[in-house]
Amino acid sequence: MDYVTIRYITKKPKLNNPILIEGLPGIGNVGKLAVEHLIDSINAKKFAEIHSKDFPPQVFINTDGTIELVNNEFYYWKAKKKNQRDLILLTGDYQGLSSQGQYELVEKILDIAEEFGVKELITLGGYGLGHDIGEPKVLCATTGKNLVKTMKKHGAIFKKNEPGGGIVGASGLLLGLGKLRGIQGVCFMGETPGYLVDPKSAKAVLNILMKITNVEVNLSALEKKAKEIEQIAHQLKEMEGLSKEKSEELKYIGWVDFTRPQIFLEQVLHLKQLD
Amino acid sequence: MDYVTIRYITKKPKLNNPILIEGLPGIGNVGKLAVEHLIDSINAKKFAEIHSKDFPPQVFINTDGTIELVNNEFYYWKAKKKNQRDLILLTGDYQGLSSQGQYELVEKILDIAEEFGVKELITLGGYGLGHDIGEPKVLCATTGKNLVKTMKKHGAIFKKNEPGGGIVGASGLLLGLGKLRGIQGVCFMGETPGYLVDPKSAKAVLNILMKITNVEVNLSALEKKAKEIEQIAHQLKEMEGLSKEKSEELKYIGWVDFTRPQIFLEQVLHLKQLD
Amino acid sequence: MDYVTIRYITKKPKLNNPILIEGLPGIGNVGKLAVEHLIDSINAKKFAEIHSKDFPPQVFINTDGTIELVNNEFYYWKAKKKNQRDLILLTGDYQGLSSQGQYELVEKILDIAEEFGVKELITLGGYGLGHDIGEPKVLCATTGKNLVKTMKKHGAIFKKNEPGGGIVGASGLLLGLGKLRGIQGVCFMGETPGYLVDPKSAKAVLNILMKITNVEVNLSALEKKAKEIEQIAHQLKEMEGLSKEKSEELKYIGWVDFTRPQIFLEQVLHLKQLD
Amino acid sequence: MDYVTIRYITKKPKLNNPILIEGLPGIGNVGKLAVEHLIDSINAKKFAEIHSKDFPPQVFINTDGTIELVNNEFYYWKAKKKNQRDLILLTGDYQGLSSQGQYELVEKILDIAEEFGVKELITLGGYGLGHDIGEPKVLCATTGKNLVKTMKKHGAIFKKNEPGGGIVGASGLLLGLGKLRGIQGVCFMGETPGYLVDPKSAKAVLNILMKITNVEVNLSALEKKAKEIEQIAHQLKEMEGLSKEKSEELKYIGWVDFTRPQIFLEQVLHLKQLD
């Protein structure tokens, strides 16, 4: 096994000028939630897995008692209509743990993207504000000025020098390293308080993604989750006098893999019982 | 010396379709205790050592004043009866310190396992609950659905999505990376409070291991240790008003190499004197 | 992409016996401020970028909404007068994050320097005192005794065993590793409290650099910034009873990229609003 | 430059069956102090330097204003009498920062040792007790049982399972990795409180080293330093009600390079002024 290894689990799909869309874990898990709901909604097919020695040395346990080595996963979807494009979708359990691991991972992702002829990519993430918000806006950044214009037409928002800290992690590196290879890229960052997983922000991100890709996504599952989270957030706020320990548990929840809802609910339940 | 180096200290043993059983340090040192007692009880023979640049830069001092570079060790045992299988047993002082080190170490272990024709492996560890328990149960996870069935027949317990955090370290990686090579694997995790080394949990793990391997293990040494630890735990609880410093010393004990009982008892004694 | 990669963005300039001048981020951002103002003032031209897998996995966002992968940048300037020398100027967003990353980066910088025939280099940095100072002095250290003499003639100050901790980072390594290659080097360290970016200290460093290189630098922009910072420092001091959290925000400011003044001012403003 | 690089600064000396003696920085700087005083006393000659990318990216500043890249240094000394042996002496500014860096460094040191025909090595260090002691004893550990016997004859002390944590760092690894190459080794650990640099413990270590090597070392400089430190320790104890900050400064002193006494005294002075 190389430092970063690609493993195809089906024959390599034949794709026509595909767009790569990335959503890995991050603040509010916005990007991951968005891409996973996109995958479910359009019934995209998994075709490859990436393993890295810079991922945690960990396996997850499926509901049937079998294990799964932590990974990143590639899915594809073939366009159904004329105004659509083939898609490659990337999500996963982790980003690289170290700086070098992040660079190696993104370089490998770009190698694979180039193999499939990807000339444009879209990365999705959250923009943590640290306070409650009403309707989350979606900030944008791109690899080129032309794309800024195009994205503004689609309603994307650009704020001068925001986020001030730039874009950290795969969503940023895919644009930065992709640009060096001549791949055009756009990053959408959904505003999020950043405390909990944020399906509402993921929905906002998917709304703009739908406009750009002309792909219809069923948002009902995401809306349902958003309501659940809102309720949980409400209950959490009601628990006044939270001990420091508990607020740390809370922080942790923000990083829970929401796509494993049983675990998540058990954890929240556990929190409530403790109270 | 490579990043991970195997050093044979005897001629390579000839083994017939052996099972690899791993027990490296971890929560409650459950896996390490179990495999070391198995080795002692069946009188398995050491045939190789692994060194890694990702182990701490450290030597231990034997009772005779000589030193030993920290390592992992391979033992073998040849089946005595028709319903038994040859065994390769792995234990050691440390797991890799970094993610990459863990992956490299497990890849090397699997290389060696394949050299000896290993097609099945069993990993042993603890499942830390953070609170006292009565009789520790043994949770199970496997690489395939068939194995889940087989293990259930042997009385193994599967809990949906437990452990929630998956299996971290060599016990998890050996299953995850082994699966990619077509090696079948089972992990047994003995429940443990996780505060102290836990011979009781190790005994529970060995009980199920005996059923599966048809190898009889003399558990009396482990039972004796379990009683000692119970007594110590009892005394520790009696020491009320433990300063924070001392509770940290306590935590440390959970990681002490219990197979070096003199050290361990001295440390506990030291604790008591301090009180 | 290698661990450290050079990317030329223009044809390689033809330079005559150039001096390399380095100013990367560090205490008070003294070196970075000095080199960036030198570049602006003499209108030096960018000709190459360095990327490293040991830089943070991050892109910055330009004011036009486009992204820029974090990097180090090479500029050149050709001598206008007889008593001047061609210059290569190095600045950037980050130094390497790890020890190894720092060594690799500096080795690459020296490789490039040698390609252009560099035989002398000057590194610029801050010397953090941890307390307020009046007029910052500029300490000096060199690769050889002859250079000590020469620099003393130019008014450079040498204090026995100061800085006591030596010089850490690129400014030190360029001298240390350069010396092993037979490249002569001088480091100028401007005294600085080290709390905020310090244009005043950068100005002091540029003053001595001008004497040595016979290059005139317009210091007015730096002086203006120095006044702004002085005012901010004054206001910050007035905010008595700063909560611990805020003092940490303050510390952070010292590392803010002052060459992105909008961000910086917004952050300070934000601080003031909080008050 | 390789990850670890040896650089000869004189012609390779011709040595006859030399013993390698190591004393790198560590607890109480016992080993470093001992080897440096040995070097001074017998006037050993420096012949090589080691640089490593796992050392800090740092240069030190000499009293004349010139810089020195942090390193490890090899010295040699040729036997004067029949009952003496040629010596290779190793000291330096740092040990490797990471586990891997430590292994790589020690492997390189052993490569060089083997080049000069080293078959025996002695490593020197401190054994931190965390409390005041009267006359420091010198504990011993060896690579083989025969050596245990020999060392006991010379008055070396072996305590069952002490140090409990084994020997960490170069002093341990040189024995552990050397043993794998068939090099015999002995480690002497001088007891030390571990708070300050400990010339008294270094003297105890040199006393036993003299017996084994039949090399006379002038201990007067070390005795003088020991008195200075005793006085400082006394004064420090008198400063009651030390703030936490100051006790941390104190801890730091234990790591100060005592061979740069000006710096050290300034730091202590600074402490006293603060009081």
CSV table of N, CA and C in Angstrom, one decimal, chain D residues 49-172:
chain,number,residue,atom,x,y,z
D,49,GLU,N,31.3,16.4,12.3
D,49,GLU,CA,30.0,16.9,12.8
D,49,GLU,C,28.8,16.1,12.1
D,50,ILE,N,27.8,16.0,12.9
D,50,ILE,CA,26.6,15.4,12.3
D,50,ILE,C,25.5,16.5,12.3
D,51,HIS,N,24.8,16.6,11.2
D,51,HIS,CA,23.6,17.4,11.1
D,51,HIS,C,22.4,16.6,10.8
D,52,SER,N,21.2,17.0,11.2
D,52,SER,CA,20.1,16.2,11.0
D,52,SER,C,18.9,17.1,10.8
D,53,LYS,N,18.0,16.7,9.8
D,53,LYS,CA,16.8,17.4,9.5
D,53,LYS,C,15.8,17.3,10.7
D,54,ASP,N,16.1,16.4,11.6
D,54,ASP,CA,15.2,16.3,12.8
D,54,ASP,C,15.8,17.1,14.0
D,55,PHE,N,16.9,17.8,13.8
D,55,PHE,CA,17.3,18.7,14.8
D,55,PHE,C,16.5,20.0,14.6
D,56,PRO,N,16.4,20.9,15.7
D,56,PRO,CA,15.6,22.1,15.4
D,56,PRO,C,16.3,22.9,14.3
D,57,PRO,N,15.5,23.7,13.6
D,57,PRO,CA,16.0,24.6,12.5
D,57,PRO,C,16.6,25.8,13.2
D,58,GLN,N,17.8,25.7,13.6
D,58,GLN,CA,18.4,26.7,14.5
D,58,GLN,C,19.9,26.8,14.4
D,59,VAL,N,20.4,28.1,14.6
D,59,VAL,CA,21.9,28.3,14.7
D,59,VAL,C,22.1,28.9,16.1
D,60,PHE,N,23.2,28.6,16.7
D,60,PHE,CA,23.7,29.3,17.9
D,60,PHE,C,24.6,30.4,17.5
D,61,ILE,N,24.8,31.4,18.4
D,61,ILE,CA,25.7,32.5,18.1
D,61,ILE,C,26.9,32.4,19.0
D,62,ASN,N,28.1,32.3,18.4
D,62,ASN,CA,29.3,32.3,19.2
D,62,ASN,C,29.6,33.7,19.8
D,63,THR,N,30.5,33.7,20.7
D,63,THR,CA,30.9,35.0,21.4
D,63,THR,C,31.4,36.0,20.4
D,64,ASP,N,32.0,35.5,19.3
D,64,ASP,CA,32.6,36.5,18.3
D,64,ASP,C,31.5,36.9,17.3
D,65,GLY,N,30.3,36.6,17.5
D,65,GLY,CA,29.2,37.1,16.5
D,65,GLY,C,29.0,36.2,15.4
D,66,THR,N,29.7,35.1,15.2
D,66,THR,CA,29.5,34.1,14.1
D,66,THR,C,28.5,33.0,14.6
D,67,ILE,N,27.9,32.4,13.6
D,67,ILE,CA,26.9,31.4,13.9
D,67,ILE,C,27.4,30.0,13.7
D,68,GLU,N,26.7,29.1,14.3
D,68,GLU,CA,27.0,27.7,14.2
D,68,GLU,C,25.7,26.9,14.1
D,69,LEU,N,25.6,26.1,13.0
D,69,LEU,CA,24.4,25.3,12.9
D,69,LEU,C,24.4,24.2,14.0
D,70,VAL,N,23.2,24.0,14.7
D,70,VAL,CA,23.1,23.0,15.7
D,70,VAL,C,23.6,21.7,15.2
D,71,ASN,N,24.3,20.9,16.0
D,71,ASN,CA,24.9,19.6,15.5
D,71,ASN,C,25.2,18.7,16.6
D,72,ASN,N,25.7,17.5,16.3
D,72,ASN,CA,26.4,16.6,17.2
D,72,ASN,C,27.8,16.6,16.7
D,73,GLU,N,28.8,16.3,17.6
D,73,GLU,CA,30.2,16.4,17.3
D,73,GLU,C,30.9,15.2,17.7
D,74,PHE,N,31.8,14.7,16.8
D,74,PHE,CA,32.7,13.6,17.2
D,74,PHE,C,34.1,14.1,17.5
D,75,TYR,N,34.7,13.6,18.6
D,75,TYR,CA,36.1,13.9,18.9
D,75,TYR,C,36.8,12.6,19.0
D,76,TYR,N,38.2,12.6,18.9
D,76,TYR,CA,38.9,11.4,19.1
D,76,TYR,C,40.1,11.7,20.1
D,77,TRP,N,40.6,10.7,20.7
D,77,TRP,CA,41.8,10.8,21.6
D,77,TRP,C,42.5,9.5,21.5
D,78,LYS,N,43.8,9.6,21.3
D,78,LYS,CA,44.7,8.4,21.2
D,78,LYS,C,45.3,8.0,22.5
D,79,ALA,N,45.3,6.7,22.8
D,79,ALA,CA,45.8,6.2,24.1
D,79,ALA,C,47.2,6.6,24.3
D,80,LYS,N,47.5,7.0,25.6
D,80,LYS,CA,48.9,7.3,25.9
D,80,LYS,C,49.6,6.2,26.6
D,81,LYS,N,48.9,5.4,27.3
D,81,LYS,CA,49.5,4.3,28.1
D,81,LYS,C,49.0,2.9,27.6
D,82,LYS,N,49.7,1.9,28.1
D,82,LYS,CA,49.3,0.5,27.6
D,82,LYS,C,48.0,0.1,28.1
D,83,ASN,N,47.6,0.5,29.3
D,83,ASN,CA,46.3,0.1,29.8
D,83,ASN,C,45.1,1.0,29.4
D,84,GLN,N,45.4,1.8,28.4
D,84,GLN,CA,44.3,2.7,27.9
D,84,GLN,C,43.9,2.2,26.5
D,85,ARG,N,42.8,2.8,26.0
D,85,ARG,CA,42.3,2.5,24.7
D,85,ARG,C,42.0,3.8,23.9
D,86,ASP,N,42.1,3.8,22.6
D,86,ASP,CA,41.7,5.0,21.9
D,86,ASP,C,40.2,5.2,22.1
D,87,LEU,N,39.9,6.5,22.1
D,87,LEU,CA,38.5,6.9,22.3
D,87,LEU,C,37.9,7.7,21.2
D,88,ILE,N,36.6,7.5,20.9
D,88,ILE,CA,35.8,8.4,20.1
D,88,ILE,C,34.7,9.0,21.1
D,89,LEU,N,34.6,10.3,21.1
D,89,LEU,CA,33.7,10.9,22.0
D,89,LEU,C,32.6,11.7,21.2
D,90,LEU,N,31.4,11.5,21.7
D,90,LEU,CA,30.3,12.1,21.0
D,90,LEU,C,29.5,13.0,21.9
D,91,THR,N,29.3,14.2,21.5
D,91,THR,CA,28.4,15.1,22.3
D,91,THR,C,27.7,16.0,21.3
D,92,GLY,N,26.9,17.0,21.8
D,92,GLY,CA,26.2,17.8,20.8
D,92,GLY,C,25.1,18.7,21.4
D,93,ASP,N,24.4,19.4,20.6
D,93,ASP,CA,23.4,20.4,21.0
D,93,ASP,C,22.1,19.7,21.3
D,94,TYR,N,21.7,18.7,20.6
D,94,TYR,CA,20.4,18.1,20.6
D,94,TYR,C,20.4,16.6,20.4
D,95,GLN,N,19.4,16.0,20.8
D,95,GLN,CA,19.1,14.7,20.3
D,95,GLN,C,18.0,14.9,19.2
D,96,GLY,N,17.7,13.8,18.4
D,96,GLY,CA,16.6,14.0,17.5
D,96,GLY,C,15.3,14.4,18.2
D,97,LEU,N,14.4,15.1,17.5
D,97,LEU,CA,13.2,15.6,18.1
D,97,LEU,C,12.1,14.5,18.0
D,98,SER,N,12.1,13.7,17.0
D,98,SER,CA,11.0,12.7,16.8
D,98,SER,C,11.6,11.3,17.0
D,99,SER,N,10.7,10.3,17.2
D,99,SER,CA,11.1,8.9,17.3
D,99,SER,C,12.0,8.5,16.1
D,100,GLN,N,11.4,8.8,15.0
D,100,GLN,CA,12.2,8.4,13.8
D,100,GLN,C,13.5,9.1,13.7
D,101,GLY,N,13.5,10.4,14.0
D,101,GLY,CA,14.8,11.1,14.0
D,101,GLY,C,15.8,10.5,15.0
D,102,GLN,N,15.4,10.0,16.1
D,102,GLN,CA,16.3,9.4,17.1
D,102,GLN,C,16.9,8.1,16.5
D,103,TYR,N,16.0,7.3,15.9
D,103,TYR,CA,16.5,6.1,15.3
D,103,TYR,C,17.5,6.3,14.2
D,104,GLU,N,17.1,7.3,13.3
D,104,GLU,CA,18.0,7.6,12.2
D,104,GLU,C,19.4,8.1,12.6
D,105,LEU,N,19.3,9.0,13.6
D,105,LEU,CA,20.6,9.5,14.2
D,105,LEU,C,21.5,8.5,14.7
D,106,VAL,N,20.9,7.6,15.6
D,106,VAL,CA,21.7,6.6,16.2
D,106,VAL,C,22.2,5.5,15.2
D,107,GLU,N,21.4,5.2,14.2
D,107,GLU,CA,21.9,4.3,13.1
D,107,GLU,C,23.1,4.9,12.5
D,108,LYS,N,23.1,6.2,12.2
D,108,LYS,CA,24.2,6.9,11.5
D,108,LYS,C,25.4,6.9,12.5
D,109,ILE,N,25.2,7.2,13.7
D,109,ILE,CA,26.3,7.1,14.7
D,109,ILE,C,27.0,5.7,14.7
D,110,LEU,N,26.1,4.7,14.7
D,110,LEU,CA,26.6,3.3,14.7
D,110,LEU,C,27.4,3.0,13.4
D,111,ASP,N,26.9,3.5,12.3
D,111,ASP,CA,27.6,3.3,11.0
D,111,ASP,C,29.0,3.9,11.1
D,112,ILE,N,29.1,5.1,11.6
D,112,ILE,CA,30.4,5.7,11.8
D,112,ILE,C,31.3,4.9,12.8
D,113,ALA,N,30.7,4.5,13.9
D,113,ALA,CA,31.4,3.8,14.9
D,113,ALA,C,32.0,2.5,14.2
D,114,GLU,N,31.2,1.8,13.5
D,114,GLU,CA,31.6,0.6,12.8
D,114,GLU,C,32.8,0.8,11.8
D,115,GLU,N,32.7,2.0,11.1
D,115,GLU,CA,33.7,2.3,10.2
D,115,GLU,C,35.1,2.4,10.9
D,116,PHE,N,35.1,2.9,12.2
D,116,PHE,CA,36.3,3.0,12.9
D,116,PHE,C,36.6,1.8,13.8
D,117,GLY,N,35.8,0.7,13.5
D,117,GLY,CA,36.1,-0.6,14.2
D,117,GLY,C,35.6,-0.6,15.7
D,118,VAL,N,34.7,0.2,16.0
D,118,VAL,CA,34.2,0.2,17.4
D,118,VAL,C,33.5,-1.1,17.7
D,119,LYS,N,33.9,-1.7,18.8
D,119,LYS,CA,33.2,-3.0,19.2
D,119,LYS,C,32.6,-2.8,20.6
D,120,GLU,N,32.9,-1.7,21.3
D,120,GLU,CA,32.3,-1.4,22.6
D,120,GLU,C,32.0,0.0,22.7
D,121,LEU,N,30.9,0.3,23.3
D,121,LEU,CA,30.5,1.7,23.5
D,121,LEU,C,29.9,1.9,24.9
D,122,ILE,N,30.1,3.1,25.4
D,122,ILE,CA,29.6,3.5,26.7
D,122,ILE,C,28.7,4.8,26.5
D,123,THR,N,27.5,4.7,27.1
D,123,THR,CA,26.7,5.9,27.0
D,123,THR,C,26.4,6.4,28.4
D,124,LEU,N,26.4,7.8,28.5
D,124,LEU,CA,26.3,8.4,29.8
D,124,LEU,C,25.0,9.3,29.8
D,125,GLY,N,24.3,9.2,31.0
D,125,GLY,CA,23.1,10.0,31.1
D,125,GLY,C,22.7,10.2,32.5
D,126,GLY,N,21.6,10.9,32.7
D,126,GLY,CA,21.1,11.1,34.1
D,126,GLY,C,19.9,10.2,34.4
D,127,TYR,N,19.7,10.0,35.7
D,127,TYR,CA,18.5,9.2,36.1
D,127,TYR,C,17.7,10.1,37.0
D,128,GLY,N,16.7,10.7,36.5
D,128,GLY,CA,16.0,11.8,37.3
D,128,GLY,C,15.1,11.2,38.4
D,129,LEU,N,15.3,11.6,39.6
D,129,LEU,CA,14.6,11.1,40.7
D,129,LEU,C,13.5,12.0,41.2
D,130,GLY,N,13.6,13.3,40.8
D,130,GLY,CA,12.5,14.2,41.1
D,130,GLY,C,12.6,14.7,42.6
D,131,HIS,N,13.6,14.4,43.3
D,131,HIS,CA,13.8,14.9,44.7
D,131,HIS,C,15.3,15.0,45.0
D,132,ASP,N,15.6,15.8,46.0
D,132,ASP,CA,17.0,16.0,46.3
D,132,ASP,C,17.7,14.7,46.7
D,133,ILE,N,19.0,14.6,46.5
D,133,ILE,CA,19.7,13.5,46.9
D,133,ILE,C,21.0,13.9,47.5
D,134,GLY,N,21.7,13.0,48.2
D,134,GLY,CA,23.0,13.3,48.8
D,134,GLY,C,24.0,13.1,47.7
D,135,GLU,N,24.8,12.0,47.9
D,135,GLU,CA,25.8,11.6,46.9
D,135,GLU,C,25.1,10.8,45.8
D,136,PRO,N,25.2,11.3,44.6
D,136,PRO,CA,24.5,10.6,43.5
D,136,PRO,C,25.2,9.2,43.3
D,137,LYS,N,24.4,8.2,43.2
D,137,LYS,CA,24.9,6.9,42.8
D,137,LYS,C,24.8,6.8,41.3
D,138,VAL,N,25.5,5.8,40.7
D,138,VAL,CA,25.5,5.7,39.3
D,138,VAL,C,25.0,4.3,38.9
D,139,LEU,N,23.8,4.3,38.3
D,139,LEU,CA,23.2,3.0,37.9
D,139,LEU,C,23.8,2.6,36.6
D,140,CYS,N,23.7,1.3,36.3
D,140,CYS,CA,24.3,0.7,35.1
D,140,CYS,C,23.3,-0.2,34.5
D,141,ALA,N,23.5,-0.3,33.1
D,141,ALA,CA,22.7,-1.3,32.4
D,141,ALA,C,23.7,-1.7,31.2
D,142,THR,N,23.6,-2.9,30.7
D,142,THR,CA,24.5,-3.4,29.7
D,142,THR,C,23.8,-4.2,28.6
D,143,THR,N,24.5,-4.5,27.6
D,143,THR,CA,23.9,-5.3,26.5
D,143,THR,C,24.1,-6.8,26.8
D,144,GLY,N,24.9,-7.2,27.8
D,144,GLY,CA,25.1,-8.6,28.0
D,144,GLY,C,25.4,-9.0,29.4
D,145,LYS,N,25.2,-10.2,29.8
D,145,LYS,CA,25.4,-10.6,31.2
D,145,LYS,C,26.9,-10.5,31.6
D,146,ASN,N,27.8,-10.9,30.7
D,146,ASN,CA,29.2,-10.8,31.1
D,146,ASN,C,29.6,-9.4,31.5
D,147,LEU,N,29.1,-8.4,30.7
D,147,LEU,CA,29.4,-7.0,31.1
D,147,LEU,C,28.8,-6.6,32.4
D,148,VAL,N,27.7,-7.2,32.8
D,148,VAL,CA,27.1,-6.9,34.1
D,148,VAL,C,28.1,-7.3,35.2
D,149,LYS,N,28.7,-8.5,35.0
D,149,LYS,CA,29.7,-8.9,36.0
D,149,LYS,C,30.9,-8.0,36.1
D,150,THR,N,31.4,-7.7,34.9
D,150,THR,CA,32.6,-6.8,34.8
D,150,THR,C,32.3,-5.5,35.4
D,151,MET,N,31.2,-4.9,35.1
D,151,MET,CA,30.9,-3.6,35.6
D,151,MET,C,30.7,-3.6,37.2
D,152,LYS,N,30.1,-4.7,37.6
D,152,LYS,CA,29.9,-4.8,39.1
D,152,LYS,C,31.3,-4.8,39.8
D,153,LYS,N,32.3,-5.4,39.2
D,153,LYS,CA,33.6,-5.4,39.7
D,153,LYS,C,34.2,-4.0,39.8
D,154,HIS,N,33.8,-3.1,38.9
D,154,HIS,CA,34.2,-1.7,38.9
D,154,HIS,C,33.4,-0.9,39.8
D,155,GLY,N,32.5,-1.5,40.5
D,155,GLY,CA,31.6,-0.8,41.5
D,155,GLY,C,30.3,-0.2,40.9
D,156,ALA,N,30.0,-0.6,39.7
D,156,ALA,CA,28.7,-0.1,39.1
D,156,ALA,C,27.5,-0.8,39.9
D,157,ILE,N,26.5,0.0,40.0
D,157,ILE,CA,25.3,-0.5,40.7
D,157,ILE,C,24.2,-0.9,39.7
D,158,PHE,N,23.6,-2.1,40.0
D,158,PHE,CA,22.5,-2.5,39.2
D,158,PHE,C,21.3,-2.6,40.1
D,159,LYS,N,20.2,-2.0,39.8
D,159,LYS,CA,19.0,-2.1,40.6
D,159,LYS,C,17.9,-2.8,39.8
D,160,LYS,N,17.3,-3.8,40.4
D,160,LYS,CA,16.3,-4.6,39.7
D,160,LYS,C,15.2,-3.7,39.0
D,161,ASN,N,15.1,-3.8,37.7
D,161,ASN,CA,14.1,-3.0,37.0
D,161,ASN,C,14.2,-1.5,37.1
D,162,GLU,N,15.4,-1.0,37.4
D,162,GLU,CA,15.5,0.5,37.5
D,162,GLU,C,16.5,0.9,36.4
D,163,PRO,N,16.2,2.0,35.7
D,163,PRO,CA,15.0,2.8,35.8
D,163,PRO,C,13.8,2.0,35.3
D,164,GLY,N,12.7,2.2,36.0
D,164,GLY,CA,11.4,1.4,35.6
D,164,GLY,C,11.0,1.7,34.1
D,165,GLY,N,11.2,2.9,33.7
D,165,GLY,CA,10.8,3.3,32.3
D,165,GLY,C,11.9,3.0,31.3
D,166,GLY,N,12.9,2.2,31.7
D,166,GLY,CA,14.0,1.9,30.8
D,166,GLY,C,14.9,3.1,30.5
D,167,ILE,N,15.6,3.1,29.4
D,167,ILE,CA,16.4,4.2,29.0
D,167,ILE,C,15.9,4.8,27.7
D,168,VAL,N,15.5,6.0,27.8
D,168,VAL,CA,14.9,6.7,26.6
D,168,VAL,C,16.0,7.6,25.9
D,169,GLY,N,16.0,7.6,24.6
D,169,GLY,CA,16.9,8.5,23.9
D,169,GLY,C,18.1,7.8,23.4
D,170,ALA,N,19.1,8.6,23.0
D,170,ALA,CA,20.3,8.1,22.3
D,170,ALA,C,21.1,7.1,23.3
D,171,SER,N,21.1,7.4,24.6
D,171,SER,CA,21.8,6.5,25.5
D,171,SER,C,21.3,5.1,25.5
D,172,GLY,N,19.9,5.0,25.4
D,172,GLY,CA,19.3,3.7,25.3
D,172,GLY,C,19.4,3.1,23.9
